[in-house]
Coordinates of C-alpha atoms and ligand atoms in Angstrom, one line a residue:
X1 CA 92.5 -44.5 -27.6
X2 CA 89.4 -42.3 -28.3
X3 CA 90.5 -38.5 -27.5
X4 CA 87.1 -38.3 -26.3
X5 CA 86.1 -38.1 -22.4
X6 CA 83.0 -39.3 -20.6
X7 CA 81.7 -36.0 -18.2
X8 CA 82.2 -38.5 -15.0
X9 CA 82.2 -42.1 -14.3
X10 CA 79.2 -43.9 -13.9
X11 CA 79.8 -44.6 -9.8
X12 CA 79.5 -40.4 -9.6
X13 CA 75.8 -41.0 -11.4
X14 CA 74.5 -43.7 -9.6
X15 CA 76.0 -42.0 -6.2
X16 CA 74.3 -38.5 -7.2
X17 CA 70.8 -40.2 -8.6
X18 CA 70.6 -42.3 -5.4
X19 CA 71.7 -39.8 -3.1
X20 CA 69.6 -37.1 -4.7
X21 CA 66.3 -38.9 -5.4
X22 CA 66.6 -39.5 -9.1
X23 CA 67.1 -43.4 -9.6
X24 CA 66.9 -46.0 -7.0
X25 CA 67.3 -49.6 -7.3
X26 CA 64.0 -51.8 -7.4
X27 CA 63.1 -53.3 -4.3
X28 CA 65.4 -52.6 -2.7
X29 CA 64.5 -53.4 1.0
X30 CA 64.3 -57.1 -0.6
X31 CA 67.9 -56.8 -1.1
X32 CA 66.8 -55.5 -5.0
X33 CA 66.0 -57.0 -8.5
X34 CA 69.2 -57.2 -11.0
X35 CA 68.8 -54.8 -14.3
X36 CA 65.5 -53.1 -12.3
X37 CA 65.0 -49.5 -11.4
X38 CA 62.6 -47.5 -10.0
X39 CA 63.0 -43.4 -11.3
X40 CA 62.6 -41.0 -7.7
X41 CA 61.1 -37.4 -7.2
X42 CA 63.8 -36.0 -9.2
X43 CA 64.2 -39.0 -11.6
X44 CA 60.3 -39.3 -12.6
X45 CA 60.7 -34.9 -13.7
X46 CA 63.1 -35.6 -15.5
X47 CA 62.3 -38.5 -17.5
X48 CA 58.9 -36.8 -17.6
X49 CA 60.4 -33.9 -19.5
X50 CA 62.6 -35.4 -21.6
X51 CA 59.3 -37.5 -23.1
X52 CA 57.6 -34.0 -23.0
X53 CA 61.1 -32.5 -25.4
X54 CA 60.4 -35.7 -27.8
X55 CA 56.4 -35.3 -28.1
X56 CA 56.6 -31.8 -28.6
X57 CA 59.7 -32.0 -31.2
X58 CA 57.8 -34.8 -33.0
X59 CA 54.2 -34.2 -32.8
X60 CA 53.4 -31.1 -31.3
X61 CA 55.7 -29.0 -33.5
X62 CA 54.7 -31.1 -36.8
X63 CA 52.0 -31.4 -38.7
X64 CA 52.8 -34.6 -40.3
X65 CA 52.8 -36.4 -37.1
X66 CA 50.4 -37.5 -34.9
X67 CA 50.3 -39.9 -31.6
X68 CA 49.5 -43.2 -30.2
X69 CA 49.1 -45.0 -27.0
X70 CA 48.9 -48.7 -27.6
X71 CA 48.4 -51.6 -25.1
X72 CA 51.7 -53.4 -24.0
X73 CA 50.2 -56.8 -24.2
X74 CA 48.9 -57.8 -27.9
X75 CA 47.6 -60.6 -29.7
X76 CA 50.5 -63.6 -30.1
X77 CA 50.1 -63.4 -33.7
X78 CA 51.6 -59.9 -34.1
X79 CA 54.7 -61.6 -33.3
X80 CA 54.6 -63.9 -35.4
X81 CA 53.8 -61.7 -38.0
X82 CA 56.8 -59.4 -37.1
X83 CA 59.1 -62.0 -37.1
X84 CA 59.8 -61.8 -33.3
X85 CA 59.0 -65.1 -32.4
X86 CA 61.7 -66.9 -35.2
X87 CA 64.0 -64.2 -35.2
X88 CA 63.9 -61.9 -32.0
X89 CA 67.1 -63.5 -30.4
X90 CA 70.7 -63.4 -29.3
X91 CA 73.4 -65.8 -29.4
X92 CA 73.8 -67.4 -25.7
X93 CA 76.9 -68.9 -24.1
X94 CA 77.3 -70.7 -20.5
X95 CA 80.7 -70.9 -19.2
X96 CA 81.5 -74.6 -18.5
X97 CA 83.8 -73.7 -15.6
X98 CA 82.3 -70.5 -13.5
X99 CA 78.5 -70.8 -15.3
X100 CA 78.4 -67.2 -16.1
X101 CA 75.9 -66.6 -19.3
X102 CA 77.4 -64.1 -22.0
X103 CA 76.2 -62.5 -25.3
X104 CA 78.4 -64.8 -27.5
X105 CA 78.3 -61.5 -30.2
X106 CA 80.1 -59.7 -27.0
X107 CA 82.6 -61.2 -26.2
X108 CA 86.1 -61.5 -27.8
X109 CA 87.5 -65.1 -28.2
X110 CA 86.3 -68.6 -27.5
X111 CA 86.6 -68.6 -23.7
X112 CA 85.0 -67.4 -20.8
X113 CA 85.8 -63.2 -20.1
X114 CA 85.3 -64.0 -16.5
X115 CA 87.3 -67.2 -15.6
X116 CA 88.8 -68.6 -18.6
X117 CA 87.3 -72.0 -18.8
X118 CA 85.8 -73.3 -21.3
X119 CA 82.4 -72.1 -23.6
X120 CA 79.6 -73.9 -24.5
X121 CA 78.0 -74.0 -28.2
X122 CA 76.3 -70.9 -29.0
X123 CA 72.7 -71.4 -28.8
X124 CA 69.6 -69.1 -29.9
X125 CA 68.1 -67.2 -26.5
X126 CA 64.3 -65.4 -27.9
X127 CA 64.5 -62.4 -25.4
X128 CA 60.8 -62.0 -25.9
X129 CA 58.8 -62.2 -22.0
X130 CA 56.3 -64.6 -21.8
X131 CA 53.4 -64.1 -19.4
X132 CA 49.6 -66.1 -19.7
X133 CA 46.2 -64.0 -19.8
X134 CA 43.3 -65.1 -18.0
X135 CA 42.9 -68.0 -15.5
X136 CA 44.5 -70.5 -17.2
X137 CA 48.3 -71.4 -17.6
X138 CA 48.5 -73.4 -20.5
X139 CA 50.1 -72.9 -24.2
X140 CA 47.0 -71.4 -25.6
X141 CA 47.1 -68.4 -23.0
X142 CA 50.7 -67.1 -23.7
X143 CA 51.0 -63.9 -24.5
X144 CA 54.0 -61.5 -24.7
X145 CA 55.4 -58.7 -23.3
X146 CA 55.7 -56.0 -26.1
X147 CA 59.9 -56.5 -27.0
X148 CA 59.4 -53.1 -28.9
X149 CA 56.4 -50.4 -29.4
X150 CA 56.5 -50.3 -33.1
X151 CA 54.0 -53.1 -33.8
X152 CA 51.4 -51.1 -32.1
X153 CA 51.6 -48.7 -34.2
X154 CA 51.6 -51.0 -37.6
X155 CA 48.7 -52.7 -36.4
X156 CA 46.7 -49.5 -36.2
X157 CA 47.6 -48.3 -39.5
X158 CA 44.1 -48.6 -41.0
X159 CA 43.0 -47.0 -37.7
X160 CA 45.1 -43.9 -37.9
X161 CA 44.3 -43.7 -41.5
X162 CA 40.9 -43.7 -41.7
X163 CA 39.9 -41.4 -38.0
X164 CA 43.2 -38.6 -39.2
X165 CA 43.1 -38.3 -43.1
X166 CA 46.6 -38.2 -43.3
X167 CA 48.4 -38.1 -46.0
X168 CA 51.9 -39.7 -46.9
X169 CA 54.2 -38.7 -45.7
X170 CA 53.0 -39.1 -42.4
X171 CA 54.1 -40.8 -39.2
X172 CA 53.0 -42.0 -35.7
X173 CA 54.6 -41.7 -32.7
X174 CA 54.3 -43.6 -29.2
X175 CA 56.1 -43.6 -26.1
X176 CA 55.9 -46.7 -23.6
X177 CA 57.3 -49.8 -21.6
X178 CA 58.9 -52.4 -23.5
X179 CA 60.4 -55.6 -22.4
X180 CA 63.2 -58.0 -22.8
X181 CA 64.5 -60.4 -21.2
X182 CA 68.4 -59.3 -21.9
X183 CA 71.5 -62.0 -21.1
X184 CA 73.3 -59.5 -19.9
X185 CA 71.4 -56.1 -18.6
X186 CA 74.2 -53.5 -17.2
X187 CA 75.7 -50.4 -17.1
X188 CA 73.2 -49.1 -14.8
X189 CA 69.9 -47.8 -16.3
X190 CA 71.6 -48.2 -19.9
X191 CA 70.6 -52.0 -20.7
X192 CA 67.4 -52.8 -18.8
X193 CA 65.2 -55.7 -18.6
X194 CA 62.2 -53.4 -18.2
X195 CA 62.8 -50.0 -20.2
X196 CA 60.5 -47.5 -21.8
X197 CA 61.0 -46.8 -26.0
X198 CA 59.9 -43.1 -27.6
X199 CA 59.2 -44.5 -31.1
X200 CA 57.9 -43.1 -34.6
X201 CA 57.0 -44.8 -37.5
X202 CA 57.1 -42.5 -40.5
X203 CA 55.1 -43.9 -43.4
X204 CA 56.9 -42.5 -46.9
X205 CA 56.1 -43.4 -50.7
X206 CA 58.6 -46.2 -51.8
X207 CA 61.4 -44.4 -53.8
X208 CA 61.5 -41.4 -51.1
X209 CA 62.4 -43.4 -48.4
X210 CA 66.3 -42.5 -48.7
X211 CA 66.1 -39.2 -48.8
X212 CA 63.7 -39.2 -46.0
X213 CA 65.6 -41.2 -43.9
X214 CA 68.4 -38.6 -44.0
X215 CA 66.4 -35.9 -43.1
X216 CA 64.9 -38.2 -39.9
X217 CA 68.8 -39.1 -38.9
X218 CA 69.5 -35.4 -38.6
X219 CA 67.1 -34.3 -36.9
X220 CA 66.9 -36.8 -34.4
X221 CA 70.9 -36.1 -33.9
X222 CA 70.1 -32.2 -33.8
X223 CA 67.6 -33.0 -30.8
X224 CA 70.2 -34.1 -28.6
X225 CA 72.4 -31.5 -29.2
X226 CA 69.4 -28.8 -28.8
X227 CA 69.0 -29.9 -25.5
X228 CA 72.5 -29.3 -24.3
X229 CA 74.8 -32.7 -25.3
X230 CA 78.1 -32.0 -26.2
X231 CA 78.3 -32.3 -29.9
X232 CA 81.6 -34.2 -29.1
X233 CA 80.0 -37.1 -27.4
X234 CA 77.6 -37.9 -30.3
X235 CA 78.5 -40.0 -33.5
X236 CA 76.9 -41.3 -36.1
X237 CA 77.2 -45.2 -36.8
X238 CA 76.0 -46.6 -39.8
X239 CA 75.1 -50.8 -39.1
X240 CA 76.8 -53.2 -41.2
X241 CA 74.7 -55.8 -43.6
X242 CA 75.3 -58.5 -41.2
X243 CA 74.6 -56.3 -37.8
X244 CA 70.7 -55.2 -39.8
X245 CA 67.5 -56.1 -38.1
X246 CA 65.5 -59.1 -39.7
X247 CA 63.0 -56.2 -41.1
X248 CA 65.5 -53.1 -42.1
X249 CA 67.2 -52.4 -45.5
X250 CA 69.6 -49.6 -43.4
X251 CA 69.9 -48.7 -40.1
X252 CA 72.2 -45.8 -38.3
X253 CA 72.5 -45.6 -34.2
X254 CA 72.8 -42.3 -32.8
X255 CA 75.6 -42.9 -30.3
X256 CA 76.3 -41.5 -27.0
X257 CA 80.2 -41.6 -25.2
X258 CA 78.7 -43.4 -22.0
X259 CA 81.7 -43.7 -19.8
X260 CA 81.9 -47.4 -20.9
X261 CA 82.5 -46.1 -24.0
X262 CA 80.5 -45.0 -27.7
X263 CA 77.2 -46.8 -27.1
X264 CA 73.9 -46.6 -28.9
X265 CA 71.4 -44.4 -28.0
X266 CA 68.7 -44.3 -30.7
X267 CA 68.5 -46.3 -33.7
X268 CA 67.0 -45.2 -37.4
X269 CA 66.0 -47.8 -39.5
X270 CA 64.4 -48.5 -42.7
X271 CA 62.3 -51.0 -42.5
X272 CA 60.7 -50.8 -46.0
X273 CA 57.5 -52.3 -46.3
X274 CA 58.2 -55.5 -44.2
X275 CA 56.0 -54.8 -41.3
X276 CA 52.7 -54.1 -43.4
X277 CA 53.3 -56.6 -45.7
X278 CA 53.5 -59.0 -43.2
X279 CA 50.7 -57.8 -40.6
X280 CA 48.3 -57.9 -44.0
X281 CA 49.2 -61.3 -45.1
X282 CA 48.8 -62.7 -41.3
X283 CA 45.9 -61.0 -40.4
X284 CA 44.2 -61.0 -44.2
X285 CA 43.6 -57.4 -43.7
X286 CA 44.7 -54.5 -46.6
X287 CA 47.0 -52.3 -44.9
X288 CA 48.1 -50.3 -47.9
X289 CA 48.0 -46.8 -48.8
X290 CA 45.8 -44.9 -51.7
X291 CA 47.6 -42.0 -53.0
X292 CA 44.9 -40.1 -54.7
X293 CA 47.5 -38.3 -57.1
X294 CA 49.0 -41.3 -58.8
X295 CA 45.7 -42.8 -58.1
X296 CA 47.4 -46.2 -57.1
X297 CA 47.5 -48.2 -54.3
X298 CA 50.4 -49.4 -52.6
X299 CA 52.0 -50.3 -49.3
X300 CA 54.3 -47.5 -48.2
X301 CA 57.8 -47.5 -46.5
X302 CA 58.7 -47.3 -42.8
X303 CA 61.5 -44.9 -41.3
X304 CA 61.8 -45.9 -38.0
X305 CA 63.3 -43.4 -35.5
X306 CA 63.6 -45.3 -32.0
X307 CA 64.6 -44.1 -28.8
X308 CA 65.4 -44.8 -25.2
X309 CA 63.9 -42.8 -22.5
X310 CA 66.1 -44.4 -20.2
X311 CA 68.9 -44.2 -22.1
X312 CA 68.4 -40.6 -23.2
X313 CA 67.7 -39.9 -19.7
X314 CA 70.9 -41.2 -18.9
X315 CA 72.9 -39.6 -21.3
X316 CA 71.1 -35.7 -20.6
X317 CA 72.2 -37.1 -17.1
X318 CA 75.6 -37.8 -17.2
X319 CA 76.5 -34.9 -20.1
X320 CA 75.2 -32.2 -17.4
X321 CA 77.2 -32.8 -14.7
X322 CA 80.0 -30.8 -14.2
X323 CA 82.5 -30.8 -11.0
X324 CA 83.9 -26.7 -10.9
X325 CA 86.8 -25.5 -8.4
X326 CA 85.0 -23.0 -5.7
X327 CA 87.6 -21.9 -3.1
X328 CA 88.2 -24.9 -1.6
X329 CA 86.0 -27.2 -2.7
X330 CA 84.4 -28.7 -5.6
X331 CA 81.0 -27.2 -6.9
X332 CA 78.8 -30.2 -8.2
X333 CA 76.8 -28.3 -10.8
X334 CA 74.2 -30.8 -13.5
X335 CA 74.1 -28.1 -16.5
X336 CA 70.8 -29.6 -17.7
X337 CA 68.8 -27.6 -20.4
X338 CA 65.9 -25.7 -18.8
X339 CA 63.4 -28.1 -20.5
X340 CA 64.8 -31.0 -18.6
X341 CA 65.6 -29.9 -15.1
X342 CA 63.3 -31.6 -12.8
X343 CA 62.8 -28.4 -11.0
X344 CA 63.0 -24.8 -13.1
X345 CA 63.1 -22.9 -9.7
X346 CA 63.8 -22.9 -6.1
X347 CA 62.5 -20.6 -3.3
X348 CA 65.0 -19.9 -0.5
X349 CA 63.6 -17.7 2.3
X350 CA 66.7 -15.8 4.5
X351 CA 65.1 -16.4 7.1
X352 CA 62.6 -19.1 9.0
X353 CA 60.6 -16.9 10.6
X354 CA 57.6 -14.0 9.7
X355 CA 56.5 -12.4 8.1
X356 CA 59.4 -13.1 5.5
X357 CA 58.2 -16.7 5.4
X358 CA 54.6 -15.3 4.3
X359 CA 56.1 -13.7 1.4
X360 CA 58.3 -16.7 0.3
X361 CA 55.4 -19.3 0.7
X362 CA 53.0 -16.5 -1.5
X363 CA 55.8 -16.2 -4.1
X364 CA 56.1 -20.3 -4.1
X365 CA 52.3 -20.5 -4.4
X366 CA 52.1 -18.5 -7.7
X367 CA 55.1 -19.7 -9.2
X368 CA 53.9 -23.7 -8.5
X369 CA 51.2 -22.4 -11.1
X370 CA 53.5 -22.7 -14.4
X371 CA 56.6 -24.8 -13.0
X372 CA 57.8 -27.5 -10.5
X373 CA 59.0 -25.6 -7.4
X374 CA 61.7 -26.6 -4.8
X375 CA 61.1 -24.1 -1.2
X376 CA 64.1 -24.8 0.6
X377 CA 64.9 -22.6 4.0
X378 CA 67.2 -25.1 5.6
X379 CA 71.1 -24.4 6.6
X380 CA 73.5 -21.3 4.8
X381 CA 72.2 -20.3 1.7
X382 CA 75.7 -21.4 0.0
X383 CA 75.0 -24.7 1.2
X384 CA 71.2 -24.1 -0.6
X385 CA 72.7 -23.2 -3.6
X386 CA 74.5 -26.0 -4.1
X387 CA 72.0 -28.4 -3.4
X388 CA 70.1 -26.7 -6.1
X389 CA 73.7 -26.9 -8.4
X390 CA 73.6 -30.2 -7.8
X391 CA 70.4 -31.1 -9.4
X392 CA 70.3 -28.9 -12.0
X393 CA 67.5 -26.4 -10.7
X394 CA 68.3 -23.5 -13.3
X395 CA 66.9 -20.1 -10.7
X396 CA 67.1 -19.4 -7.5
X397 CA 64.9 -16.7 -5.8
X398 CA 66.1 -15.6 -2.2
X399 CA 63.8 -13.8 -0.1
X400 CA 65.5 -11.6 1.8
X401 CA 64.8 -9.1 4.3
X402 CA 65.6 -6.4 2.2
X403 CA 62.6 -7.7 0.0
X404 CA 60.0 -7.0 2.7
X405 CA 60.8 -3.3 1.7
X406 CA 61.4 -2.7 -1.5
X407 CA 59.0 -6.5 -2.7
X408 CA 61.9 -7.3 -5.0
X409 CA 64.0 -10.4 -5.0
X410 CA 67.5 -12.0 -5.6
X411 CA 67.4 -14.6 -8.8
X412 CA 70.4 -16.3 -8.9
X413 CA 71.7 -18.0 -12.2
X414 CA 72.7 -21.7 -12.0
X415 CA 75.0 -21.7 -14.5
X416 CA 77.2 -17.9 -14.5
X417 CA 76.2 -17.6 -10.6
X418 CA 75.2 -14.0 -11.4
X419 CA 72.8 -13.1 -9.2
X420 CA 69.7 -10.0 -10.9
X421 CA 67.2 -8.1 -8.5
X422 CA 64.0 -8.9 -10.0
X423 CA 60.3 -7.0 -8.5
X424 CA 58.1 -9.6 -7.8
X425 CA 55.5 -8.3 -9.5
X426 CA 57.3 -8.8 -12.5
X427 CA 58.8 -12.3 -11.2
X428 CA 57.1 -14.8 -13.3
X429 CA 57.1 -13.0 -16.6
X430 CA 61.0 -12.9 -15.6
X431 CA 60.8 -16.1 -15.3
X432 CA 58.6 -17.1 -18.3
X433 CA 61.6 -15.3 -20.6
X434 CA 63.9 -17.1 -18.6
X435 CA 62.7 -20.4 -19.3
X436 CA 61.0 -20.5 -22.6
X437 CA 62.5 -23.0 -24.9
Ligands
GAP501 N1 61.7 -50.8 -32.9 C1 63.1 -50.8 -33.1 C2 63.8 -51.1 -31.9 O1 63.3 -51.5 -30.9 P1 66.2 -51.1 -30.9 O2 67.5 -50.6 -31.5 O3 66.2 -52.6 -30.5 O4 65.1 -50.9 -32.0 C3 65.6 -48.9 -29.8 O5 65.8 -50.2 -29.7 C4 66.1 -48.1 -28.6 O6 65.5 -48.6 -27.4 C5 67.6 -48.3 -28.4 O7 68.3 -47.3 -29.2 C6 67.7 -48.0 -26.9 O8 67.7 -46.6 -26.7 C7 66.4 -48.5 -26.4 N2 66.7 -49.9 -25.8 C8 66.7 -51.1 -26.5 N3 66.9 -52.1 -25.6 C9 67.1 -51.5 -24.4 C10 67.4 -52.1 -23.1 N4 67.5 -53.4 -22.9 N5 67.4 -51.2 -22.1 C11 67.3 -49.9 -22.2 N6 67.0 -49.3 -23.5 C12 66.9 -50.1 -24.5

């Protein structure tokens, strides 16, 4: 038994995201689509920011890094350069008995986890989406949906190159949609059909790849932890030879303690010079490097940091939430780092009426300048505050009546529920020190 514990069971997170307006299932009025999910007004802020944390950790904040935006649908070659066509597949089973489909790499034994009955034969299932382009529906107009964003990135290499002068080391980073078509999609937003990566590709001289691959696994582990996961519920796994992507010589998964248990959350591979060796000899393009000190030429390495939004999402998500005793009841608090919380402050007014609602709404109106802004003047202001506990939101300002005298407010901490008079002249720079990060 791991000594570890998950923060809350995933029934609490789905409850809270649906309830709250942070993750709803797709079409839902049509009864939904399996593995599909569409991110709310809470949701989309908070995906939104975790992207932002990444872009600014990895490109903004380095000069060694710089961004990419690629199109989801590319030409049906790249695949088969990458190896996705042959390769890009998991081992499928059909129960004889109940017809259930299963990973055969997830299940234990040779007969069906559901029923019992018997298994069929293993076969290979590519999980790559097929779709056609233009009018036509025949063989010659498939094209796929992008099972990862990486190849967009190798196939601008000269690209990047030639319009950035970078030198190696150097890397590029994307976020986007990728999609595949998984036997078995679960655990809520954790294993998706449809799911969006946050990827780099860090271009190194062969022979420092190693050592640079270190440095990339700890910081990518630091980020989590920097943005408020419990350094308990984070591991380091190190993949087996026989576990390895077709393309990587070493790969470690940063993992998460979802309540189903230690699951992946990021991988880091090294994927040597596969990719660009193979892009160049399909596409009879040079895509190698000229490294004016040693004046030669040669293809460089590839670290590959790769991470879920989703998943990251979910596991910022469920390491937040905390349930604390308060008097008789149970305060629902998410402990989200002030970079992520979909909104950094809420306005609650004491009262509906003027002119104490022309001060609140003024106070909202600057404030919306520099943050997202919740104005909530509806029921006790206990009850308020815990509607703001409950998603995250890390100040409250109350308005009070005693404000329309001395033009000061109440800003009340999420976390230590201290509460600090503040002059609202001096609110947003209050504010600003508050929440810089
Ligand atoms: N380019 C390398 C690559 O795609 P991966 O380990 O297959 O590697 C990287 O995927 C990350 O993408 C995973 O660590 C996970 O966070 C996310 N991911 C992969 N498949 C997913 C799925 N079906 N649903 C949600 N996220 C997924």
């Amino acid at each position: 038994m791991s000594e570890v514990q998950a923060t809350t069971t995933m029934e609490k997170i789905v409850s809270l995201a649906k309830r709250r307006g942070f993750i709803f299932q797709s079409s839902e009025i049509y009864g939904g689509l399996n593995s599909c999910w569409d991110y709310g007004p809470l949701g989309v802020e908070l995906k939104n920011n975790v992207k932002r944390a990444w872009w600014r950790k990895v490109v903004q904040e380095r000069d060694d890094m710089v961004g990419l935006d690629a199109s989801i649908l590319m030409h049906p070659r790249v695949w088969e350069a990458s190896g996705h066509v042959a390769g890009f597949t998991d081992p499928l089973v059909d129960c004889k008995v109940c017809k259930q489909r299963f990973r055969a790499d997830h299940i234990e034994g040779d007969r069906c986890p559901a029923c019992g009955g018997e298994l069929t034969e293993a076969r290979q299932f590519n999980l790559m989406f097929k779709t056609f382009m233009g009018p036509v529906e025949d063989s010659a107009a498939v094209v796929f949906m992008r099972p990862e964003t990486a190849q967009g990135i190798f196939v601008n290499f000269n690209n990047v190159l030639t319009t950035t002068r970078m030198k190696l080391p150097f890397g590029v980073a994307q976020i986007g949609k990728s999609f595949r078509n998984e036997i078995t999609p679960g655990n809520f937003t954790f294993r998706t059909r449809e799911f969006e990566q946050m990827e780099i590709e860090y271009f190194v001289k062969p022979g420092t790849d190693e050592e640079i691959h270190r440095q990339w696994i700890e910081q990518r582990f630091q980020w989590y932890i920097d943005l408020g996961i419990s350094k308990e519920r984070l591991r380091l796994r190190e993949h087996a030879k026989d576990e390895l992507a077709h393309y990587a010589k070493g790969c470690y998964d940063i993992e998460y303690y979802f309540p189903m248990g230690w699951s992946e959350l990021e991988g880091i591979a090294n994927r040597t010079d596969f990719d660009l060796k193979r892009h160049s000899e399909f596409s009879g393009q040079r895509l190698d490097y000229f490294d004016q000190e040693s004046n030669e030429h040669y293809v460089p390495y590839v670290i590959e940091p790769s991470a879920g939004a989703d998943r990251g999402t979910l596991a910022f998500l469920l390491d937040a939430y905390h349930e604390e005793p308060d008097k008789d009841e149970v305060r629902v608090v998410l402990k989200l780092h002030r970079a992520l919380a979909p909104y950094k402050v809420a306005i609650l007014p004491l009262s509906k009426k003027e002119p104490l609602v022309n001060m609140a709404k003024g106070i909202e109106k600057e404030l919306r300048k520099y943050w997202m802004v919740d104005y909530d003047d509806s029921k006790a202001i206990g009850r308020r505050y815990r509607r703001q506990d409950e998603i995250g939101t890390p100040y409250c300002v109350t308005v009070d009546f005693q404000s329309l005298e001395d033009q000061a407010v109440t800003v009340r901490d999420r976390d230590t529920m201290e509460q600090e008079r503040v002059p609202v002249a001096e609110l947003s720079k209050y504010l600003w020190e508050k929440l810089a990060w």
